[in-house]
PDB file of C-alpha atoms in Angstrom:
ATOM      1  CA  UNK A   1     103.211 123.188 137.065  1.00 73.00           C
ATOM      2  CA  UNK A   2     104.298 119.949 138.263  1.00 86.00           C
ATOM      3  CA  UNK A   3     104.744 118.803 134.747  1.00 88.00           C
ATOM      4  CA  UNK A   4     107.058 121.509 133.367  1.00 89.00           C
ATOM      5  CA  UNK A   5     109.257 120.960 136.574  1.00 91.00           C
ATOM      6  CA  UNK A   6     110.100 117.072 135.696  1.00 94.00           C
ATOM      7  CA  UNK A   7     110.258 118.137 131.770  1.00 94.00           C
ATOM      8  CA  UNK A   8     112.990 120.183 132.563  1.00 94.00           C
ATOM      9  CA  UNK A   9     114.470 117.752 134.327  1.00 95.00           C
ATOM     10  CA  UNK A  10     114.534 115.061 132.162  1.00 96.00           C
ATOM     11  CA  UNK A  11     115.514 117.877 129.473  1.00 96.00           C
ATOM     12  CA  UNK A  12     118.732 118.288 131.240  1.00 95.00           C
ATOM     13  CA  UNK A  13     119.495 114.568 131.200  1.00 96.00           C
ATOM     14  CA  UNK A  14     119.694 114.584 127.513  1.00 96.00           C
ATOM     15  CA  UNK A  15     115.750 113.542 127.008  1.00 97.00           C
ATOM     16  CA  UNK A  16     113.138 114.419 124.379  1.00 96.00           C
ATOM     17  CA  UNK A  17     110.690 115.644 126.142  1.00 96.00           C
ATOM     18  CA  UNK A  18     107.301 116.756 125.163  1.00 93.00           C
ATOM     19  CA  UNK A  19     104.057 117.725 128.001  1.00 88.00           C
ATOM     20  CA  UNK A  20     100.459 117.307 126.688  1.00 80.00           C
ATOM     21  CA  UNK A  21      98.592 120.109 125.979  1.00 74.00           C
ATOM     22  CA  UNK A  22      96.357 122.118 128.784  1.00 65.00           C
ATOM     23  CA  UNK A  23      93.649 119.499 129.664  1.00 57.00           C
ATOM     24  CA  UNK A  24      91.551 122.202 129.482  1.00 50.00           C
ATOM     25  CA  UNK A  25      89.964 121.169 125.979  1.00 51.00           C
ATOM     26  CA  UNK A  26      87.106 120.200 124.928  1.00 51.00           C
ATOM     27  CA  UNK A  27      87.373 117.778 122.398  1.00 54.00           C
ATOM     28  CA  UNK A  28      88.860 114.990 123.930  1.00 65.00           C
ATOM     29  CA  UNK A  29      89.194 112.032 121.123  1.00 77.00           C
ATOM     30  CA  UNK A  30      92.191 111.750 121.927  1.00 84.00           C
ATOM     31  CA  UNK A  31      94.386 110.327 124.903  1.00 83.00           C
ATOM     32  CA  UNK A  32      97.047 112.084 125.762  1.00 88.00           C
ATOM     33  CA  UNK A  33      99.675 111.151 128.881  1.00 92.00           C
ATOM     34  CA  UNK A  34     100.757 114.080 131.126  1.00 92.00           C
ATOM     35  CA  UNK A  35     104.532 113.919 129.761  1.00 95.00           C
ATOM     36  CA  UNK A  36     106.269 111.436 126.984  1.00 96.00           C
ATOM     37  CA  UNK A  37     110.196 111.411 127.057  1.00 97.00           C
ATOM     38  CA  UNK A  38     112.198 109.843 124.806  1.00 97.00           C
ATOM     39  CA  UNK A  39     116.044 109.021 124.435  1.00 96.00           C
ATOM     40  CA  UNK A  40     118.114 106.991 122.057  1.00 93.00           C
ATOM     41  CA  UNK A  41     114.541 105.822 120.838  1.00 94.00           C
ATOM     42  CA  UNK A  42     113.306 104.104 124.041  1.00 96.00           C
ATOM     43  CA  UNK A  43     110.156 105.850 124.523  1.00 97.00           C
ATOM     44  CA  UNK A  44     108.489 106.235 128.492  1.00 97.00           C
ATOM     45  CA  UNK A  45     105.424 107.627 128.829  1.00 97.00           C
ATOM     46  CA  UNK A  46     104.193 109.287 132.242  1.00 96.00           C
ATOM     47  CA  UNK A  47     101.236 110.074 134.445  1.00 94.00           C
ATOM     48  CA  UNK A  48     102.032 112.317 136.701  1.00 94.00           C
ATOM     49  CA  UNK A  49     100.795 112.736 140.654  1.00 93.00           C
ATOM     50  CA  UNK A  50     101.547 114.834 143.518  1.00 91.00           C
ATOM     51  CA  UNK A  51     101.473 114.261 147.040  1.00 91.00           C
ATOM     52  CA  UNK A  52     101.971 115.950 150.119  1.00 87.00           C
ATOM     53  CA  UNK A  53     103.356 113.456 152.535  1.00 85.00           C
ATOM     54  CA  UNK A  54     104.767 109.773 152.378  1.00 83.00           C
ATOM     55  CA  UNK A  55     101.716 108.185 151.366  1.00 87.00           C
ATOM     56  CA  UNK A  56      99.512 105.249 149.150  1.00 92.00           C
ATOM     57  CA  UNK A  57      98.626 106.720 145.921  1.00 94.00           C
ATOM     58  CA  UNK A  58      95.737 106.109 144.114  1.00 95.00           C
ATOM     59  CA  UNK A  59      95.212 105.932 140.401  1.00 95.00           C
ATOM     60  CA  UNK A  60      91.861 105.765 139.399  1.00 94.00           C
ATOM     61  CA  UNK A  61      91.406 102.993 136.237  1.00 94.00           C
ATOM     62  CA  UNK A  62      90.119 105.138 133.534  1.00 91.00           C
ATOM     63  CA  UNK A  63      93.465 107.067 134.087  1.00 90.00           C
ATOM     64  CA  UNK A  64      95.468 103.829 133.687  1.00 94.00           C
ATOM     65  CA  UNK A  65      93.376 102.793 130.730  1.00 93.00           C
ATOM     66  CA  UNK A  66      94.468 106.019 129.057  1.00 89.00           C
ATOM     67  CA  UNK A  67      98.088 105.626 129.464  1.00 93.00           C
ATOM     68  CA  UNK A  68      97.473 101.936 128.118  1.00 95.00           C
ATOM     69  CA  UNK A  69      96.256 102.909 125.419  1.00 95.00           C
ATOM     70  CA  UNK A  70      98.742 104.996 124.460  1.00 95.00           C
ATOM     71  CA  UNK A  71     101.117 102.511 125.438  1.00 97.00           C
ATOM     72  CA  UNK A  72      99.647  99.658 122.904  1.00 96.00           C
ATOM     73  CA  UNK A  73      99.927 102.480 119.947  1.00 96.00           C
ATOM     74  CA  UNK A  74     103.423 103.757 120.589  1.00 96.00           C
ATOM     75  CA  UNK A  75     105.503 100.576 121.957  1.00 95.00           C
ATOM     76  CA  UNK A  76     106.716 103.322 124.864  1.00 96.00           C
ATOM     77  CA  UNK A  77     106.894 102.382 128.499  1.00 96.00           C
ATOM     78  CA  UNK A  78     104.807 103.549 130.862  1.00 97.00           C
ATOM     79  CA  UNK A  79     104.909 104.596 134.381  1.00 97.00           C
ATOM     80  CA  UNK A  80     103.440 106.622 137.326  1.00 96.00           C
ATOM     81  CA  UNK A  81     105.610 109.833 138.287  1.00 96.00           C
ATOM     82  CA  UNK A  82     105.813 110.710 141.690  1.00 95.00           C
ATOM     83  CA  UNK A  83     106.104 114.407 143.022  1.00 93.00           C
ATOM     84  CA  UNK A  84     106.581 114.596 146.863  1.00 88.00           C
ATOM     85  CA  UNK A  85     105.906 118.122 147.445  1.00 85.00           C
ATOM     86  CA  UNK A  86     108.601 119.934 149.538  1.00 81.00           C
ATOM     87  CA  UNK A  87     111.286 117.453 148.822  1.00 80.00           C
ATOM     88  CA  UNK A  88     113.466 117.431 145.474  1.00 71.00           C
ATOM     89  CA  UNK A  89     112.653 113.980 144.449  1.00 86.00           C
ATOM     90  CA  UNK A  90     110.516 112.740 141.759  1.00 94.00           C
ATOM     91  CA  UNK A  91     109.749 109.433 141.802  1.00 95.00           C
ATOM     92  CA  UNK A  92     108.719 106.614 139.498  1.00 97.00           C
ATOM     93  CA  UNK A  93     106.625 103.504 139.550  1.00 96.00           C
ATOM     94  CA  UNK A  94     106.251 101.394 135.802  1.00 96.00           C
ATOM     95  CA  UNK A  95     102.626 100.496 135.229  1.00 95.00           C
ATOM     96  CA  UNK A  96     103.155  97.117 136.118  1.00 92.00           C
ATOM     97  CA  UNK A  97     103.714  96.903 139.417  1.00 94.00           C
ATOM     98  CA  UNK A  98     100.785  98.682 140.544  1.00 95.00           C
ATOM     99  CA  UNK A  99      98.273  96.841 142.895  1.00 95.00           C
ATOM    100  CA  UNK A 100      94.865  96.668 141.514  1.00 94.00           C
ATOM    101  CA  UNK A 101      92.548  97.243 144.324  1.00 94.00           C
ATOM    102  CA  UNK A 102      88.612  95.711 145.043  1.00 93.00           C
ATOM    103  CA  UNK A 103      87.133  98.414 143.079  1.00 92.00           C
ATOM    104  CA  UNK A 104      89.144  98.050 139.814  1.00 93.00           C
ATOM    105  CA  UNK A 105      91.246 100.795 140.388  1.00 96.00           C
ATOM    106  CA  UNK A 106      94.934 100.660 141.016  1.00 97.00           C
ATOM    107  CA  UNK A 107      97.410 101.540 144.328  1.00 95.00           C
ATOM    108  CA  UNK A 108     101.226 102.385 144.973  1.00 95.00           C
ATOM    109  CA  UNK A 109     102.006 101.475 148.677  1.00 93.00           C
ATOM    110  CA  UNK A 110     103.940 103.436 150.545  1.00 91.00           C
ATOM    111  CA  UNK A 111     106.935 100.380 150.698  1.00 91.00           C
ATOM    112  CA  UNK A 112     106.535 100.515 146.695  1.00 91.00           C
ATOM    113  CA  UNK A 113     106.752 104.182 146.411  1.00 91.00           C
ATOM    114  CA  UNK A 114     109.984 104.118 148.389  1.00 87.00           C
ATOM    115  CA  UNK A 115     111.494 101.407 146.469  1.00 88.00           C
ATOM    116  CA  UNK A 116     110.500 103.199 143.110  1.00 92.00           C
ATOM    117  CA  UNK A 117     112.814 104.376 140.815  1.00 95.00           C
ATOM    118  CA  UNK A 118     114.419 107.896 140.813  1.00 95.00           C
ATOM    119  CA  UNK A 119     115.656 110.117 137.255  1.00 95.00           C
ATOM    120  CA  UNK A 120     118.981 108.505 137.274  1.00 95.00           C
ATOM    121  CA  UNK A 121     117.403 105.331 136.982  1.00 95.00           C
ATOM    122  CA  UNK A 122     115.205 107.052 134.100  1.00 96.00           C
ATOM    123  CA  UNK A 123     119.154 107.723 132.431  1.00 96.00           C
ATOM    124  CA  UNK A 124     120.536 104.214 132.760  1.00 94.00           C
ATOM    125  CA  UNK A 125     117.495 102.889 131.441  1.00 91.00           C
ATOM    126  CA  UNK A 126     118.056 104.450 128.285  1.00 93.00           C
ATOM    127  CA  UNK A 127     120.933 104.211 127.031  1.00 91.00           C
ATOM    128  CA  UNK A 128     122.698 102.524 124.485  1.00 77.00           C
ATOM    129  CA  UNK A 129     124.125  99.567 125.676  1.00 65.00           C
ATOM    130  CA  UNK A 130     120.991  98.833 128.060  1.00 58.00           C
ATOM    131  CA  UNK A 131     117.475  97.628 127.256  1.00 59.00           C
ATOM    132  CA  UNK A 132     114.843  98.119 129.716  1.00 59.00           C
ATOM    133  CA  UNK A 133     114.479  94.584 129.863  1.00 59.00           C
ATOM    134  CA  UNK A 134     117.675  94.185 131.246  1.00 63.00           C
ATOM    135  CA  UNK A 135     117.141  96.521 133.729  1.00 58.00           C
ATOM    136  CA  UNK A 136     114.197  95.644 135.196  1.00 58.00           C
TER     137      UNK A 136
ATOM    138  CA  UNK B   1      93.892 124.376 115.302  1.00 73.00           C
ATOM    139  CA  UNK B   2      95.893 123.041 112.463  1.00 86.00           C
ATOM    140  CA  UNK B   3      97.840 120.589 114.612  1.00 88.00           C
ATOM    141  CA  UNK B   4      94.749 119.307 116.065  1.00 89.00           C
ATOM    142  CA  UNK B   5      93.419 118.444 112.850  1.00 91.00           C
ATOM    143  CA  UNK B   6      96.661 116.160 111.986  1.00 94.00           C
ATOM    144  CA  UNK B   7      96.927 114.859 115.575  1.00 94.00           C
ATOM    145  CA  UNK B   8      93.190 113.630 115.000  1.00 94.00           C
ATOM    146  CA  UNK B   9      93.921 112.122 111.650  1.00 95.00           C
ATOM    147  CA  UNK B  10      96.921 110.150 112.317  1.00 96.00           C
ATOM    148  CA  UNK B  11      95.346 109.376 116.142  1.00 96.00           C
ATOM    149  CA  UNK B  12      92.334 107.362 113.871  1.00 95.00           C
ATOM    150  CA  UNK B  13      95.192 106.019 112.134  1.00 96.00           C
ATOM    151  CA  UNK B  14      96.643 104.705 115.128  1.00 96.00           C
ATOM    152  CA  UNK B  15      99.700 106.690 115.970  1.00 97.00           C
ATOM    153  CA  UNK B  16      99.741 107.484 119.700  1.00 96.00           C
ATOM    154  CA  UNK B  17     100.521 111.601 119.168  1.00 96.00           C
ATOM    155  CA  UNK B  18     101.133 114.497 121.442  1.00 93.00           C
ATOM    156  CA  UNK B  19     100.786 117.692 120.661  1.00 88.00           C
ATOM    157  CA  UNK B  20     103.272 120.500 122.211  1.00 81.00           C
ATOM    158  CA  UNK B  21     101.896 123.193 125.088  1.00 74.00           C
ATOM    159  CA  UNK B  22     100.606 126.213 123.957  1.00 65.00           C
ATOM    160  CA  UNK B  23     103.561 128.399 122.548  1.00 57.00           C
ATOM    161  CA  UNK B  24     102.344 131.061 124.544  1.00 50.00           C
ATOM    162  CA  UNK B  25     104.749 129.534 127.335  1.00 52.00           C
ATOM    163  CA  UNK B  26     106.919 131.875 128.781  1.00 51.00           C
ATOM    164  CA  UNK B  27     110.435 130.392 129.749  1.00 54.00           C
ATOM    165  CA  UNK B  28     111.217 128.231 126.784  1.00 65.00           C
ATOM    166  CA  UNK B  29     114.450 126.370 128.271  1.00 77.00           C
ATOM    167  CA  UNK B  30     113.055 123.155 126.728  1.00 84.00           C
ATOM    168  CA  UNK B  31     112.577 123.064 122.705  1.00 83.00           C
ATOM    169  CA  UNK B  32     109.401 121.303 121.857  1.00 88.00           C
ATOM    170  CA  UNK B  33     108.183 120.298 118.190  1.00 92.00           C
ATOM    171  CA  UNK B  34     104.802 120.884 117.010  1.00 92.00           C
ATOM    172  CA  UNK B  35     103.336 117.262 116.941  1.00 95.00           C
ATOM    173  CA  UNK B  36     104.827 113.795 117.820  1.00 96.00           C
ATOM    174  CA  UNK B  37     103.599 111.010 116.516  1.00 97.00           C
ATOM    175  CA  UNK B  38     104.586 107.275 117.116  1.00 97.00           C
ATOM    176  CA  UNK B  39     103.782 103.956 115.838  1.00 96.00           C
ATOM    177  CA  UNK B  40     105.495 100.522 116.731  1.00 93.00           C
ATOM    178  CA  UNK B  41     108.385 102.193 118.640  1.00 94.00           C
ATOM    179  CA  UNK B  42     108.980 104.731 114.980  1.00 96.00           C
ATOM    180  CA  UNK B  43     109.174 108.010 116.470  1.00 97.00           C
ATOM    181  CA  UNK B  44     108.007 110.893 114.021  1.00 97.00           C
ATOM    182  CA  UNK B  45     108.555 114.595 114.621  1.00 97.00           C
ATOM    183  CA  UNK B  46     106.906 117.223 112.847  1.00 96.00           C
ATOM    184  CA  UNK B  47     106.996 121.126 112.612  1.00 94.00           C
ATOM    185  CA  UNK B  48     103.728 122.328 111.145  1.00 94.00           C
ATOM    186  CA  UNK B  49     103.424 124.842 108.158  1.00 93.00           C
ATOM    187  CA  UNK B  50     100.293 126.177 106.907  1.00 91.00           C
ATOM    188  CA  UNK B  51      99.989 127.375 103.285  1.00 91.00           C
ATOM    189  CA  UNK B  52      96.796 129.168 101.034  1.00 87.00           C
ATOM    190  CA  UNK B  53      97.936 128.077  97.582  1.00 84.00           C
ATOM    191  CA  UNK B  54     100.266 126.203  96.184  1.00 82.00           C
ATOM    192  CA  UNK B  55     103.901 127.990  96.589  1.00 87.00           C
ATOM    193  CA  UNK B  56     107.672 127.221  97.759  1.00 92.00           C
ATOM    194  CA  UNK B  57     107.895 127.177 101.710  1.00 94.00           C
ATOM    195  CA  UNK B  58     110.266 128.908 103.753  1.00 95.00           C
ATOM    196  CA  UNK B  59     111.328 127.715 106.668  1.00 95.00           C
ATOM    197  CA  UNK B  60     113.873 129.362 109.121  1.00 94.00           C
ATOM    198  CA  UNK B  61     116.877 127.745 110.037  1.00 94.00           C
ATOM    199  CA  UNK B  62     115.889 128.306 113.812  1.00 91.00           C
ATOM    200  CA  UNK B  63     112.889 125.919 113.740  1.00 90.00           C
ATOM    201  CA  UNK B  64     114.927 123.313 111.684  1.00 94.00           C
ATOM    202  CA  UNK B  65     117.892 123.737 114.312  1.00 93.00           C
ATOM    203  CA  UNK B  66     114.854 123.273 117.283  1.00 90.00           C
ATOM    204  CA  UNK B  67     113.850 120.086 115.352  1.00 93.00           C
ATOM    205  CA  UNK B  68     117.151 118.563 114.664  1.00 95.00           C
ATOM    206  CA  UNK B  69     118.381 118.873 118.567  1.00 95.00           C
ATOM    207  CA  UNK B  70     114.988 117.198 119.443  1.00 95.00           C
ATOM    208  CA  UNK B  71     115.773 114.316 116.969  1.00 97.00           C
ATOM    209  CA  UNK B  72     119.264 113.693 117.787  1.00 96.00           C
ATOM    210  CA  UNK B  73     117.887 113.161 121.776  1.00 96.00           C
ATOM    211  CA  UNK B  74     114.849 111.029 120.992  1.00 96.00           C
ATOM    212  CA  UNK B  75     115.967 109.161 117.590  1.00 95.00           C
ATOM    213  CA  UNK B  76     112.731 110.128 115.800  1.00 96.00           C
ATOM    214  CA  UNK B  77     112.785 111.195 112.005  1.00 96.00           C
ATOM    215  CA  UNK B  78     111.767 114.619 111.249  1.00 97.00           C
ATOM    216  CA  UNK B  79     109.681 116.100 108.865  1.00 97.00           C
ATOM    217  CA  UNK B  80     107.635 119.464 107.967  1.00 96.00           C
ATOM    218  CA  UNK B  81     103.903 119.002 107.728  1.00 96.00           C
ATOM    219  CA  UNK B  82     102.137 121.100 105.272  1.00 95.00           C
ATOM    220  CA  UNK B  83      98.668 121.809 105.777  1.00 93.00           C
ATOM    221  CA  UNK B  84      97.228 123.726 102.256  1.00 88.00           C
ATOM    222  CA  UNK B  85      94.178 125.315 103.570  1.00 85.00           C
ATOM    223  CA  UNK B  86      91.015 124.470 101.745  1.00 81.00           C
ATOM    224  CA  UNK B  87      91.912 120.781 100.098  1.00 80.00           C
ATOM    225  CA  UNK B  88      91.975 117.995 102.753  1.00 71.00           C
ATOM    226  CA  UNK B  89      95.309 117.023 102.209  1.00 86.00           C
ATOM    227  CA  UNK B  90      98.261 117.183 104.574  1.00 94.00           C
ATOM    228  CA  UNK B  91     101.773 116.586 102.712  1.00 95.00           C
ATOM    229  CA  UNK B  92     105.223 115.785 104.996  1.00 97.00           C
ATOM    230  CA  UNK B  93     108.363 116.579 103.995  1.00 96.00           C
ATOM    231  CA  UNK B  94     111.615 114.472 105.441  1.00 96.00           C
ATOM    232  CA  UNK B  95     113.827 117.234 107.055  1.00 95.00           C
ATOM    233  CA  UNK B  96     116.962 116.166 104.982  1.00 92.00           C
ATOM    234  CA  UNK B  97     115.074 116.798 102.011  1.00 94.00           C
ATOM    235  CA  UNK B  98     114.798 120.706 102.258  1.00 95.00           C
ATOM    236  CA  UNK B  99     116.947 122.841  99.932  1.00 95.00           C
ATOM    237  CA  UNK B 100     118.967 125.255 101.811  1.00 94.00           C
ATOM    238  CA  UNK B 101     118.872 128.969 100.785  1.00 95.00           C
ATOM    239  CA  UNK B 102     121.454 131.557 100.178  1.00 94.00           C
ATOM    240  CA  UNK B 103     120.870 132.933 103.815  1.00 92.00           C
ATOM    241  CA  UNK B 104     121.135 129.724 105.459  1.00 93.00           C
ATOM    242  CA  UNK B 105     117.448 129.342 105.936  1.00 96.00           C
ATOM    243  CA  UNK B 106     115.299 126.288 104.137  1.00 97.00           C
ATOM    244  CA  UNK B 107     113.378 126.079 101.386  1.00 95.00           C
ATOM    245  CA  UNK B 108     110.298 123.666 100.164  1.00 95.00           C
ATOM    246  CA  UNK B 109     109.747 123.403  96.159  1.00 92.00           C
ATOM    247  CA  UNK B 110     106.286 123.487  95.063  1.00 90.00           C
ATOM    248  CA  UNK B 111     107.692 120.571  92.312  1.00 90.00           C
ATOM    249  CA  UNK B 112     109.520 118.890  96.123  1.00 91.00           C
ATOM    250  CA  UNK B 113     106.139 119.842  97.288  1.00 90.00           C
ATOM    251  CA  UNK B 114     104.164 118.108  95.328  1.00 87.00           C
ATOM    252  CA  UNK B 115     106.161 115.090  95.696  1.00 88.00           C
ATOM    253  CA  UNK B 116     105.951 114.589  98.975  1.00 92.00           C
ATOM    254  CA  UNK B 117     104.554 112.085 101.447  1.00 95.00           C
ATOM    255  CA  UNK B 118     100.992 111.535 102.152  1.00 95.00           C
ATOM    256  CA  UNK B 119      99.186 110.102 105.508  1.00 95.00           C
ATOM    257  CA  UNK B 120      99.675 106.772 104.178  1.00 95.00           C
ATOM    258  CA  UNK B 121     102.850 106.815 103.816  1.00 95.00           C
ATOM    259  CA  UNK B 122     103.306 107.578 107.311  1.00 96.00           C
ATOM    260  CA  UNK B 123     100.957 104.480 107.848  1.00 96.00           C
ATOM    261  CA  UNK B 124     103.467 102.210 105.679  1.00 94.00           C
ATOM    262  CA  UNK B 125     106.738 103.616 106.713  1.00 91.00           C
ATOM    263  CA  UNK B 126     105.824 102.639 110.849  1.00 93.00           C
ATOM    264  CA  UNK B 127     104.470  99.183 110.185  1.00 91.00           C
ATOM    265  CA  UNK B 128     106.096  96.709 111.809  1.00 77.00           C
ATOM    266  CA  UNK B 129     108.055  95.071 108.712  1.00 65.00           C
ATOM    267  CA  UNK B 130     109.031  97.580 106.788  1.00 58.00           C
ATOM    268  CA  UNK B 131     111.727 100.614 108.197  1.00 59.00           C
ATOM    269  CA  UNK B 132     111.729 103.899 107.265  1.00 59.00           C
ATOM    270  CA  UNK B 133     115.373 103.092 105.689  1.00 59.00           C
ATOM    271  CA  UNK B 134     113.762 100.695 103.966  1.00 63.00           C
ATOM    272  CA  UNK B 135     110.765 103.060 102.833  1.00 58.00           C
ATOM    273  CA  UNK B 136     112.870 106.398 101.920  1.00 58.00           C
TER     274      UNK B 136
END
């Protein structure tokens, strides 16, 4: 439900979006990410999480790996999205800058999360006369 | 099922791809495509058509209109994939190649048809030194 709340979101900001089917099914061969969005041709490519309160996140690797992988095929940019429930805000953290913990998995801290970048960042990101590499 | 077929195929090809929700979906604010596929930052969009024989396909102008405001956010090139049900083969047609009918609706050729691209020509048109401008 999560999902289709930040699609619509980024829908109104003028981005292709498209959410992965149910991950109900069986056959799993492929990866797919929770949401892809795409504008002016810069592709970013989400996992998404919810939490309840202002705290770390975990992300377990084989998740990460996943969105990697997907990465390394499509030349998008990925990142964690961040759903506080009961606030507005969605919030987002690109895949490198999480902390890899002891046991191979990876963390947002709670002075990351609140340093993360928000939609409109998403928006200036992607357009025209910016590259992400400029902006990060 | 037919979209999970092509996803597969072009997935072993290497093409990170997404396949749309279930069209079962209820509010349909956002317009999603059938299939994206992407390779080396080329993003390709596809609306999927399944045929039993050889014969000219109809397409109506609503799903080309869906697939042209998805293109114009994301930059991807468009094209109808047609599945003919009993050979293995899965032919794409570029969107600006359909014919337009009398009613404003679009129309495939079984001679366009027959002409049209192949899996590996998806393959060569999203390597990274050739572009599709190149390609077309």
């Amino acid at each position: 439900m999560h999902e289709r709340d930040l699609a619509l979101k980024l829908w109104k900001k003028g981005f292709a979006v498209i959410r992965a089917p149910a991950s109900g099914s069986k056959t799993r061969r492929i990866v797919y990410p929770d949401l892809v969005a795409i504008r002016n041709g810069v592709i970013l490519v989400f996992e998404v999480k919810t939490i309840h309160e202002k705290r770390p996140i975990y992300i377990r690797k084989q998740q990460v790996e996943k969105l990697k992988e997907f990465l390394k095929r499509s030349g998008g940019h990925g990142f964690i999205a961040v759903k506080i429930v009961g606030s507005m805000d969605w919030r987002f953290i690109p895949l490198d800058e999480l902390e890899e913990t002891n046991g191979g998995n990876y963390k947002v801290s709670i002075k990351r999360l609140m340093s993360s970048l928000k939609i409109s960042n998403l928006v200036a990101i992607t357009s025209k006369n910016k590259t992400l590499i400029d902006y990060l």
